[in-house]
Amino acid sequence: MSSVLPPIPPRPDLAPGEAAHWHVVAPGRMSATAVVGAGLKLWSEHWVRWGLVTLLFSGITSVVVAALDPWAATYSASWADRPPSLPEANPLAVIISLVGGLFLGPWLSVILAKASLEASLGEADDRSLVGRTIRGVLSVLWILFLLVVCALVVAIPVVILVVSTRNADADAQEAAVGIFVLLFLGLLLWIAPRLLILLHVFVGEDRRGTKAITETWRRSRGAWGTALGVLLLNILIVIGVGLIPGIIAEAAFSLPTVEDAVPRAILYAFVSAIITPIGVAIGAALYLELSARRGLLDHVSLRRNLARFDAA
């Protein structure tokens, strides 16, 4: 994206010198429950638009893949090295899955992050939902790649531990597995809450690559408890929304056939159209809260950075 800052979108509803007000959110004064409540409120005002764009970008591809390769959709069967008893992977399904995961998924995340931040400004209905958000896809992929590299570096000591106990007795192997599980859960519990607002730091501030990661880590310093609370509440929402559809899908559409795989994919697509925008909206509320706590929240800068994604 161009380094030249776009003009700030006009606000004719505000008198000259009048400060804009946040919509729904109250940055700097929200607890974990208030952050989640604000995110849910933002979602409830735009759930139709956000749900439809989620279905368009992720739901359709999942249904098509289920129709092309019901075994993969049912059992998460590997695309390669399948046992001879399983049908061969459908090349078209592989291509569509890669396009969905590496292009449409990141694009959707940018769209929803932009929309949720605009909703917090009370401007979501006045701005294009998609606009030029495609410009953020490569940046999101680069950030994800850097996170994977970091994860691999962190995993090196664990791999060394597992390899060193490969020829040991059963008790030593069990102990190594236990240590691995504890280390993994501990790191996940420590790192995941600190990176919850990574997407919104990129979209709202145009920070990319390592700058986005380091700023997200810095922004969440001292707020691990709040971020963890938001994460746990979000997980409960996901479970609550997806529990009954999941039970229905496993009971009524459990066979690896097109007749079962497609309805199951449709059901899960509608679940995703609910929980995905909710998660991004909650992340937007958390981003605004943590930014306000650090004294880094500003209407003008946020609106200018979001304007980068507006339609030309």
PDB file of N, CA and C in Angstrom, residues 194-237:
ATOM      1  N   ARG A 194      -1.820 -12.311  24.543  1.00  0.00           N
ATOM      2  CA  ARG A 194      -1.013 -11.142  24.205  1.00  0.00           C
ATOM      3  C   ARG A 194      -1.112 -10.766  22.734  1.00  0.00           C
ATOM      4  N   LEU A 195      -1.540 -11.723  21.891  1.00  0.00           N
ATOM      5  CA  LEU A 195      -1.581 -11.473  20.445  1.00  0.00           C
ATOM      6  C   LEU A 195      -3.003 -11.367  19.898  1.00  0.00           C
ATOM      7  N   LEU A 196      -3.975 -11.235  20.768  1.00  0.00           N
ATOM      8  CA  LEU A 196      -5.372 -11.212  20.325  1.00  0.00           C
ATOM      9  C   LEU A 196      -5.681 -10.039  19.400  1.00  0.00           C
ATOM     10  N   ILE A 197      -5.000  -8.920  19.578  1.00  0.00           N
ATOM     11  CA  ILE A 197      -5.332  -7.720  18.803  1.00  0.00           C
ATOM     12  C   ILE A 197      -4.378  -7.519  17.630  1.00  0.00           C
ATOM     13  N   LEU A 198      -3.626  -8.548  17.266  1.00  0.00           N
ATOM     14  CA  LEU A 198      -2.630  -8.412  16.199  1.00  0.00           C
ATOM     15  C   LEU A 198      -3.265  -7.952  14.893  1.00  0.00           C
ATOM     16  N   LEU A 199      -4.365  -8.556  14.504  1.00  0.00           N
ATOM     17  CA  LEU A 199      -5.038  -8.174  13.258  1.00  0.00           C
ATOM     18  C   LEU A 199      -5.467  -6.715  13.286  1.00  0.00           C
ATOM     19  N   HIS A 200      -5.991  -6.277  14.406  1.00  0.00           N
ATOM     20  CA  HIS A 200      -6.510  -4.911  14.501  1.00  0.00           C
ATOM     21  C   HIS A 200      -5.382  -3.877  14.567  1.00  0.00           C
ATOM     22  N   VAL A 201      -4.230  -4.282  15.101  1.00  0.00           N
ATOM     23  CA  VAL A 201      -3.079  -3.380  15.080  1.00  0.00           C
ATOM     24  C   VAL A 201      -2.647  -3.138  13.637  1.00  0.00           C
ATOM     25  N   PHE A 202      -2.656  -4.193  12.826  1.00  0.00           N
ATOM     26  CA  PHE A 202      -2.309  -4.018  11.406  1.00  0.00           C
ATOM     27  C   PHE A 202      -3.339  -3.146  10.692  1.00  0.00           C
ATOM     28  N   VAL A 203      -4.621  -3.484  10.834  1.00  0.00           N
ATOM     29  CA  VAL A 203      -5.664  -2.770  10.101  1.00  0.00           C
ATOM     30  C   VAL A 203      -5.820  -1.336  10.603  1.00  0.00           C
ATOM     31  N   GLY A 204      -5.804  -1.154  11.912  1.00  0.00           N
ATOM     32  CA  GLY A 204      -6.060   0.164  12.478  1.00  0.00           C
ATOM     33  C   GLY A 204      -4.874   1.100  12.470  1.00  0.00           C
ATOM     34  N   GLU A 205      -3.648   0.561  12.317  1.00  0.00           N
ATOM     35  CA  GLU A 205      -2.462   1.410  12.400  1.00  0.00           C
ATOM     36  C   GLU A 205      -1.501   1.213  11.238  1.00  0.00           C
ATOM     37  N   ASP A 206      -1.838   0.312  10.330  1.00  0.00           N
ATOM     38  CA  ASP A 206      -0.998   0.039   9.170  1.00  0.00           C
ATOM     39  C   ASP A 206       0.412  -0.384   9.572  1.00  0.00           C
ATOM     40  N   ARG A 207       0.521  -1.127  10.651  1.00  0.00           N
ATOM     41  CA  ARG A 207       1.808  -1.715  11.040  1.00  0.00           C
ATOM     42  C   ARG A 207       1.881  -3.103  10.420  1.00  0.00           C
ATOM     43  N   ARG A 208       3.041  -3.431   9.884  1.00  0.00           N
ATOM     44  CA  ARG A 208       3.152  -4.684   9.148  1.00  0.00           C
ATOM     45  C   ARG A 208       4.337  -5.498   9.661  1.00  0.00           C
ATOM     46  N   GLY A 209       4.283  -6.802   9.388  1.00  0.00           N
ATOM     47  CA  GLY A 209       5.400  -7.684   9.700  1.00  0.00           C
ATOM     48  C   GLY A 209       5.767  -7.675  11.168  1.00  0.00           C
ATOM     49  N   THR A 210       7.057  -7.589  11.424  1.00  0.00           N
ATOM     50  CA  THR A 210       7.546  -7.607  12.811  1.00  0.00           C
ATOM     51  C   THR A 210       7.061  -6.393  13.600  1.00  0.00           C
ATOM     52  N   LYS A 211       6.823  -5.269  12.919  1.00  0.00           N
ATOM     53  CA  LYS A 211       6.328  -4.088  13.627  1.00  0.00           C
ATOM     54  C   LYS A 211       4.941  -4.344  14.207  1.00  0.00           C
ATOM     55  N   ALA A 212       4.104  -5.053  13.468  1.00  0.00           N
ATOM     56  CA  ALA A 212       2.769  -5.379  13.980  1.00  0.00           C
ATOM     57  C   ALA A 212       2.863  -6.309  15.181  1.00  0.00           C
ATOM     58  N   ILE A 213       3.731  -7.300  15.104  1.00  0.00           N
ATOM     59  CA  ILE A 213       3.867  -8.266  16.200  1.00  0.00           C
ATOM     60  C   ILE A 213       4.425  -7.603  17.452  1.00  0.00           C
ATOM     61  N   THR A 214       5.509  -6.834  17.285  1.00  0.00           N
ATOM     62  CA  THR A 214       6.118  -6.201  18.459  1.00  0.00           C
ATOM     63  C   THR A 214       5.199  -5.157  19.087  1.00  0.00           C
ATOM     64  N   GLU A 215       4.480  -4.403  18.252  1.00  0.00           N
ATOM     65  CA  GLU A 215       3.563  -3.404  18.810  1.00  0.00           C
ATOM     66  C   GLU A 215       2.396  -4.072  19.520  1.00  0.00           C
ATOM     67  N   THR A 216       1.899  -5.184  18.980  1.00  0.00           N
ATOM     68  CA  THR A 216       0.828  -5.919  19.649  1.00  0.00           C
ATOM     69  C   THR A 216       1.302  -6.421  21.000  1.00  0.00           C
ATOM     70  N   TRP A 217       2.515  -6.948  21.044  1.00  0.00           N
ATOM     71  CA  TRP A 217       3.077  -7.441  22.308  1.00  0.00           C
ATOM     72  C   TRP A 217       3.243  -6.299  23.307  1.00  0.00           C
ATOM     73  N   ARG A 218       3.705  -5.155  22.815  1.00  0.00           N
ATOM     74  CA  ARG A 218       3.883  -3.995  23.683  1.00  0.00           C
ATOM     75  C   ARG A 218       2.534  -3.451  24.156  1.00  0.00           C
ATOM     76  N   ARG A 219       1.557  -3.429  23.277  1.00  0.00           N
ATOM     77  CA  ARG A 219       0.247  -2.867  23.592  1.00  0.00           C
ATOM     78  C   ARG A 219      -0.466  -3.680  24.676  1.00  0.00           C
ATOM     79  N   SER A 220      -0.232  -4.985  24.688  1.00  0.00           N
ATOM     80  CA  SER A 220      -0.924  -5.846  25.651  1.00  0.00           C
ATOM     81  C   SER A 220      -0.148  -6.031  26.947  1.00  0.00           C
ATOM     82  N   ARG A 221       0.969  -5.363  27.088  1.00  0.00           N
ATOM     83  CA  ARG A 221       1.755  -5.484  28.318  1.00  0.00           C
ATOM     84  C   ARG A 221       0.956  -4.948  29.502  1.00  0.00           C
ATOM     85  N   GLY A 222       0.908  -5.736  30.555  1.00  0.00           N
ATOM     86  CA  GLY A 222       0.164  -5.344  31.744  1.00  0.00           C
ATOM     87  C   GLY A 222      -1.324  -5.581  31.650  1.00  0.00           C
ATOM     88  N   ALA A 223      -1.783  -6.132  30.526  1.00  0.00           N
ATOM     89  CA  ALA A 223      -3.219  -6.379  30.341  1.00  0.00           C
ATOM     90  C   ALA A 223      -3.487  -7.847  30.027  1.00  0.00           C
ATOM     91  N   TRP A 224      -2.556  -8.724  30.437  1.00  0.00           N
ATOM     92  CA  TRP A 224      -2.719 -10.143  30.140  1.00  0.00           C
ATOM     93  C   TRP A 224      -4.004 -10.691  30.752  1.00  0.00           C
ATOM     94  N   GLY A 225      -4.326 -10.281  31.978  1.00  0.00           N
ATOM     95  CA  GLY A 225      -5.523 -10.777  32.643  1.00  0.00           C
ATOM     96  C   GLY A 225      -6.790 -10.388  31.889  1.00  0.00           C
ATOM     97  N   THR A 226      -6.853  -9.130  31.448  1.00  0.00           N
ATOM     98  CA  THR A 226      -8.019  -8.692  30.674  1.00  0.00           C
ATOM     99  C   THR A 226      -8.130  -9.452  29.363  1.00  0.00           C
ATOM    100  N   ALA A 227      -6.997  -9.582  28.670  1.00  0.00           N
ATOM    101  CA  ALA A 227      -7.010 -10.288  27.393  1.00  0.00           C
ATOM    102  C   ALA A 227      -7.369 -11.764  27.574  1.00  0.00           C
ATOM    103  N   LEU A 228      -6.858 -12.378  28.633  1.00  0.00           N
ATOM    104  CA  LEU A 228      -7.195 -13.779  28.897  1.00  0.00           C
ATOM    105  C   LEU A 228      -8.682 -13.935  29.184  1.00  0.00           C
ATOM    106  N   GLY A 229      -9.235 -13.013  29.967  1.00  0.00           N
ATOM    107  CA  GLY A 229     -10.666 -13.060  30.246  1.00  0.00           C
ATOM    108  C   GLY A 229     -11.491 -12.933  28.984  1.00  0.00           C
ATOM    109  N   VAL A 230     -11.081 -12.028  28.099  1.00  0.00           N
ATOM    110  CA  VAL A 230     -11.783 -11.864  26.815  1.00  0.00           C
ATOM    111  C   VAL A 230     -11.683 -13.146  25.998  1.00  0.00           C
ATOM    112  N   LEU A 231     -10.497 -13.749  25.964  1.00  0.00           N
ATOM    113  CA  LEU A 231     -10.304 -14.979  25.194  1.00  0.00           C
ATOM    114  C   LEU A 231     -11.185 -16.105  25.722  1.00  0.00           C
ATOM    115  N   LEU A 232     -11.222 -16.276  27.033  1.00  0.00           N
ATOM    116  CA  LEU A 232     -12.027 -17.356  27.621  1.00  0.00           C
ATOM    117  C   LEU A 232     -13.517 -17.127  27.367  1.00  0.00           C
ATOM    118  N   LEU A 233     -13.972 -15.892  27.510  1.00  0.00           N
ATOM    119  CA  LEU A 233     -15.381 -15.598  27.246  1.00  0.00           C
ATOM    120  C   LEU A 233     -15.723 -15.828  25.773  1.00  0.00           C
ATOM    121  N   ASN A 234     -14.782 -15.481  24.896  1.00  0.00           N
ATOM    122  CA  ASN A 234     -15.001 -15.718  23.466  1.00  0.00           C
ATOM    123  C   ASN A 234     -15.101 -17.212  23.179  1.00  0.00           C
ATOM    124  N   ILE A 235     -14.261 -18.008  23.834  1.00  0.00           N
ATOM    125  CA  ILE A 235     -14.325 -19.458  23.657  1.00  0.00           C
ATOM    126  C   ILE A 235     -15.669 -19.995  24.125  1.00  0.00           C
ATOM    127  N   LEU A 236     -16.176 -19.473  25.228  1.00  0.00           N
ATOM    128  CA  LEU A 236     -17.490 -19.906  25.721  1.00  0.00           C
ATOM    129  C   LEU A 236     -18.587 -19.559  24.716  1.00  0.00           C
ATOM    130  N   ILE A 237     -18.477 -18.401  24.087  1.00  0.00           N
ATOM    131  CA  ILE A 237     -19.458 -18.007  23.068  1.00  0.00           C
ATOM    132  C   ILE A 237     -19.401 -18.972  21.883  1.00  0.00           C
TER     133      ILE A 237
END
